[in-house]
């Protein structure tokens, strides 16, 4: 076996069956991590852009379900309801729709947390297995030279590297995207407050004009 190169492919090919299984699992976890990170970044960008546009009176974009919830609440007239009560009801209705929407948009975030916490332990399993392989090689050959223990040690360190390659991006992505979702949630909340106020202000103006006309 050739251990002269440190490329991920060479480390995978030179590993034993268990080491290959561990590395393959961690490689899939790493690919999945980057897919989730890209999805999270795209979702945050689209929501933030829609919130800014909506607050400026433009297209609501992906926040259409939230805007629709506000229109439904506004269309419902309750007896003896004041303008303040109506605005609070509209805001509450839109907030519930926004929470549901953001929860769906954050769908991959918990998976990043799982990968960031589990991947190092999967890599550690490969590390322990590689060290066990080294000791088994020593026992079989009754030789403690570096040539005997090197393959097992190399496999152990390769598994550790694969585990860190999956865990580090997942951990950074989880924290950064989670913080971004918190910020964009505040922008959506501001949009809801502005929209509820705008709806009720227009409704109050129309009601005043109707009374004056009468």
CSV table of C-alpha atoms in Angstrom, one decimal:
chain,number,residue,atom,x,y,z
A,1,UNK,CA,0.0,0.0,0.0
A,2,UNK,CA,1.2,3.5,-0.9
A,3,UNK,CA,1.1,6.0,2.0
A,4,UNK,CA,3.4,8.5,0.3
A,5,UNK,CA,0.5,10.8,-0.7
A,6,UNK,CA,-1.9,12.5,1.7
A,7,UNK,CA,-4.8,13.0,-0.8
A,8,UNK,CA,-8.2,12.0,0.6
A,9,UNK,CA,-8.7,9.5,-2.2
A,10,UNK,CA,-5.4,7.8,-1.4
A,11,UNK,CA,-6.2,7.6,2.3
A,12,UNK,CA,-9.5,6.0,1.4
A,13,UNK,CA,-8.1,3.5,-1.0
A,14,UNK,CA,-5.4,2.5,1.5
A,15,UNK,CA,-7.8,2.0,4.4
A,16,UNK,CA,-9.2,-1.4,5.4
A,17,UNK,CA,-12.9,-2.4,5.0
A,18,UNK,CA,-14.0,-0.8,8.3
A,19,UNK,CA,-12.0,2.3,7.7
A,20,UNK,CA,-13.4,2.7,4.2
A,21,UNK,CA,-17.0,2.3,5.6
A,22,UNK,CA,-16.3,5.0,8.2
A,23,UNK,CA,-14.7,7.4,5.6
A,24,UNK,CA,-17.5,6.8,3.1
A,25,UNK,CA,-20.1,7.6,5.7
A,26,UNK,CA,-18.3,10.8,6.7
A,27,UNK,CA,-17.8,11.8,3.1
A,28,UNK,CA,-21.6,11.5,2.5
A,29,UNK,CA,-22.2,13.5,5.7
A,30,UNK,CA,-19.8,16.2,4.4
A,31,UNK,CA,-21.5,16.4,1.1
A,32,UNK,CA,-24.9,16.6,2.8
A,33,UNK,CA,-23.5,19.3,5.1
A,34,UNK,CA,-22.6,21.5,2.1
A,35,UNK,CA,-26.0,20.9,0.5
A,36,UNK,CA,-27.7,22.0,3.7
A,37,UNK,CA,-25.5,25.1,4.0
A,38,UNK,CA,-26.2,26.2,0.4
A,39,UNK,CA,-29.9,25.7,1.0
A,40,UNK,CA,-29.8,27.7,4.2
A,41,UNK,CA,-27.9,30.6,2.7
A,42,UNK,CA,-30.3,30.7,-0.3
A,43,UNK,CA,-33.3,30.6,2.0
A,44,UNK,CA,-32.0,33.4,4.2
A,45,UNK,CA,-31.1,35.5,1.2
A,46,UNK,CA,-34.5,35.2,-0.4
A,47,UNK,CA,-36.4,35.9,2.8
A,48,UNK,CA,-34.3,38.9,3.7
A,49,UNK,CA,-34.7,40.3,0.2
A,50,UNK,CA,-38.5,39.7,0.3
A,51,UNK,CA,-38.8,41.4,3.7
A,52,UNK,CA,-36.9,44.5,2.5
A,53,UNK,CA,-39.0,44.7,-0.6
A,54,UNK,CA,-42.2,44.2,1.3
A,55,UNK,CA,-41.4,46.9,3.8
A,56,UNK,CA,-40.8,49.3,1.0
A,57,UNK,CA,-44.1,48.5,-0.6
A,58,UNK,CA,-42.8,46.2,-3.3
A,59,UNK,CA,-43.2,42.6,-4.1
A,60,UNK,CA,-43.6,40.3,-1.0
A,61,UNK,CA,-41.8,37.5,-2.8
A,62,UNK,CA,-41.5,34.3,-0.7
A,63,UNK,CA,-43.5,36.0,2.1
A,64,UNK,CA,-46.7,35.7,0.2
A,65,UNK,CA,-48.1,33.2,2.7
A,66,UNK,CA,-47.6,35.7,5.5
A,67,UNK,CA,-49.2,38.5,3.5
A,68,UNK,CA,-52.1,36.3,2.6
A,69,UNK,CA,-52.7,35.5,6.3
A,70,UNK,CA,-52.8,39.2,7.0
A,71,UNK,CA,-55.3,39.8,4.2
A,72,UNK,CA,-57.5,37.0,5.5
A,73,UNK,CA,-57.4,38.4,9.0
A,74,UNK,CA,-58.2,41.9,7.7
A,75,UNK,CA,-61.2,40.7,5.7
A,76,UNK,CA,-62.8,39.3,8.9
A,77,UNK,CA,-64.8,41.9,10.7
A,78,UNK,CA,-65.7,41.1,14.3
A,79,UNK,CA,-68.5,43.0,16.1
A,80,UNK,CA,-67.4,45.7,18.6
A,81,UNK,CA,-63.7,45.3,17.6
A,82,UNK,CA,-61.6,48.4,17.9
A,83,UNK,CA,-59.0,49.4,15.5
A,84,UNK,CA,-56.3,48.5,18.0
A,85,UNK,CA,-57.8,45.1,18.6
A,86,UNK,CA,-58.0,44.5,14.8
A,87,UNK,CA,-54.4,45.5,14.3
A,88,UNK,CA,-53.3,43.1,17.1
A,89,UNK,CA,-55.4,40.3,15.6
A,90,UNK,CA,-53.9,40.8,12.1
A,91,UNK,CA,-50.4,40.9,13.5
A,92,UNK,CA,-50.9,37.8,15.5
A,93,UNK,CA,-52.4,35.9,12.5
A,94,UNK,CA,-49.4,37.0,10.3
A,95,UNK,CA,-46.9,36.1,13.1
A,96,UNK,CA,-48.3,32.5,13.3
A,97,UNK,CA,-48.0,32.2,9.5
A,98,UNK,CA,-44.5,33.6,9.7
A,99,UNK,CA,-43.4,31.1,12.4
A,100,UNK,CA,-44.7,28.2,10.3
A,101,UNK,CA,-42.9,29.6,7.2
A,102,UNK,CA,-39.6,30.1,9.0
A,103,UNK,CA,-39.8,26.7,10.6
A,104,UNK,CA,-40.1,25.1,7.2
A,105,UNK,CA,-37.3,27.3,5.8
A,106,UNK,CA,-35.0,26.2,8.7
A,107,UNK,CA,-35.7,22.6,7.9
A,108,UNK,CA,-32.1,21.6,7.4
A,109,UNK,CA,-30.6,23.5,10.4
A,110,UNK,CA,-31.2,20.7,13.0
A,111,UNK,CA,-29.4,18.2,10.6
A,112,UNK,CA,-26.3,20.4,10.7
A,113,UNK,CA,-26.3,20.3,14.4
A,114,UNK,CA,-26.6,16.5,14.3
A,115,UNK,CA,-23.7,16.2,11.9
A,116,UNK,CA,-21.5,18.6,13.8
A,117,UNK,CA,-22.0,16.6,17.0
A,118,UNK,CA,-21.9,13.1,15.7
A,119,UNK,CA,-19.3,13.2,12.9
A,120,UNK,CA,-16.3,13.6,15.3
A,121,UNK,CA,-17.4,10.5,17.2
A,122,UNK,CA,-17.8,8.5,14.0
A,123,UNK,CA,-14.3,9.6,13.1
A,124,UNK,CA,-13.1,8.6,16.6
A,125,UNK,CA,-14.5,5.1,16.0
A,126,UNK,CA,-12.4,4.9,12.8
A,127,UNK,CA,-9.4,6.2,14.8
A,128,UNK,CA,-9.8,3.5,17.5
A,129,UNK,CA,-10.2,0.9,14.9
A,130,UNK,CA,-7.1,1.9,13.1
A,131,UNK,CA,-5.1,1.8,16.3
A,132,UNK,CA,-6.5,-1.7,17.1
A,133,UNK,CA,-5.4,-2.7,13.6
A,134,UNK,CA,-1.9,-1.5,14.4
A,135,UNK,CA,-1.7,-3.5,17.6
A,136,UNK,CA,-3.0,-6.6,15.7
A,137,UNK,CA,-0.2,-6.1,13.1
A,138,UNK,CA,2.3,-6.0,15.9
A,139,UNK,CA,1.0,-9.2,17.5
A,140,UNK,CA,1.0,-11.0,14.1
A,141,UNK,CA,4.4,-10.0,13.0
A,142,UNK,CA,6.0,-9.7,16.5
A,143,UNK,CA,7.7,-6.6,15.3
A,144,UNK,CA,7.3,-3.1,16.6
A,145,UNK,CA,8.9,-1.3,13.7
A,146,UNK,CA,7.2,1.7,12.1
A,147,UNK,CA,6.6,-0.2,8.9
A,148,UNK,CA,4.3,-2.5,10.8
A,149,UNK,CA,2.3,0.1,12.8
A,150,UNK,CA,2.2,2.8,10.1
A,151,UNK,CA,-0.7,1.5,8.0
A,152,UNK,CA,-3.0,1.3,11.0
A,153,UNK,CA,-2.0,4.6,12.3
A,154,UNK,CA,-2.4,6.2,8.9
A,155,UNK,CA,-5.9,4.8,8.7
A,156,UNK,CA,-6.7,6.1,12.2
A,157,UNK,CA,-5.6,9.6,11.4
A,158,UNK,CA,-7.4,9.6,8.0
A,159,UNK,CA,-10.7,8.7,9.8
A,160,UNK,CA,-10.1,11.6,12.2
A,161,UNK,CA,-9.4,14.0,9.3
A,162,UNK,CA,-12.6,12.9,7.5
A,163,UNK,CA,-14.6,13.3,10.7
A,164,UNK,CA,-13.3,16.9,11.2
A,165,UNK,CA,-13.9,17.7,7.6
A,166,UNK,CA,-17.6,16.9,8.1
A,167,UNK,CA,-18.0,18.3,11.6
A,168,UNK,CA,-16.3,21.7,11.2
A,169,UNK,CA,-18.3,23.1,8.3
A,170,UNK,CA,-21.5,21.7,9.9
A,171,UNK,CA,-20.8,23.5,13.2
A,172,UNK,CA,-19.9,26.8,11.5
A,173,UNK,CA,-22.8,26.6,9.2
A,174,UNK,CA,-25.3,25.8,12.0
A,175,UNK,CA,-24.2,28.7,14.1
A,176,UNK,CA,-23.9,31.3,11.2
A,177,UNK,CA,-27.1,30.3,9.4
A,178,UNK,CA,-28.9,30.1,12.7
A,179,UNK,CA,-27.9,33.6,13.6
A,180,UNK,CA,-28.9,34.7,10.1
A,181,UNK,CA,-32.3,33.2,10.5
A,182,UNK,CA,-32.7,35.0,13.8
A,183,UNK,CA,-31.9,38.4,12.1
A,184,UNK,CA,-34.2,37.7,9.2
A,185,UNK,CA,-36.9,36.7,11.6
A,186,UNK,CA,-36.7,40.2,13.1
A,187,UNK,CA,-37.0,41.7,9.7
A,188,UNK,CA,-40.1,39.7,9.0
A,189,UNK,CA,-41.5,40.8,12.4
A,190,UNK,CA,-41.0,44.4,11.5
A,191,UNK,CA,-42.7,43.9,8.2
A,192,UNK,CA,-45.7,42.3,10.0
A,193,UNK,CA,-46.0,45.3,12.4
A,194,UNK,CA,-45.8,47.8,9.5
A,195,UNK,CA,-48.3,45.9,7.4
A,196,UNK,CA,-50.8,45.5,10.2
A,197,UNK,CA,-50.5,49.2,11.0
A,198,UNK,CA,-50.9,50.1,7.3
A,199,UNK,CA,-54.0,48.0,6.9
A,200,UNK,CA,-55.7,49.4,9.9
A,201,UNK,CA,-54.7,52.9,9.1
A,202,UNK,CA,-56.3,52.6,5.7
A,203,UNK,CA,-59.4,51.0,7.2
A,204,UNK,CA,-59.7,53.8,9.7
A,205,UNK,CA,-59.4,56.4,7.0
A,206,UNK,CA,-62.1,54.8,4.9
A,207,UNK,CA,-64.4,54.5,7.8
A,208,UNK,CA,-64.0,58.2,8.7
A,209,UNK,CA,-64.7,59.2,5.1
A,210,UNK,CA,-67.8,57.0,5.0
A,211,UNK,CA,-69.1,58.7,8.2
A,212,UNK,CA,-68.4,62.2,6.8
A,213,UNK,CA,-70.1,61.3,3.6
A,214,UNK,CA,-73.2,60.1,5.5
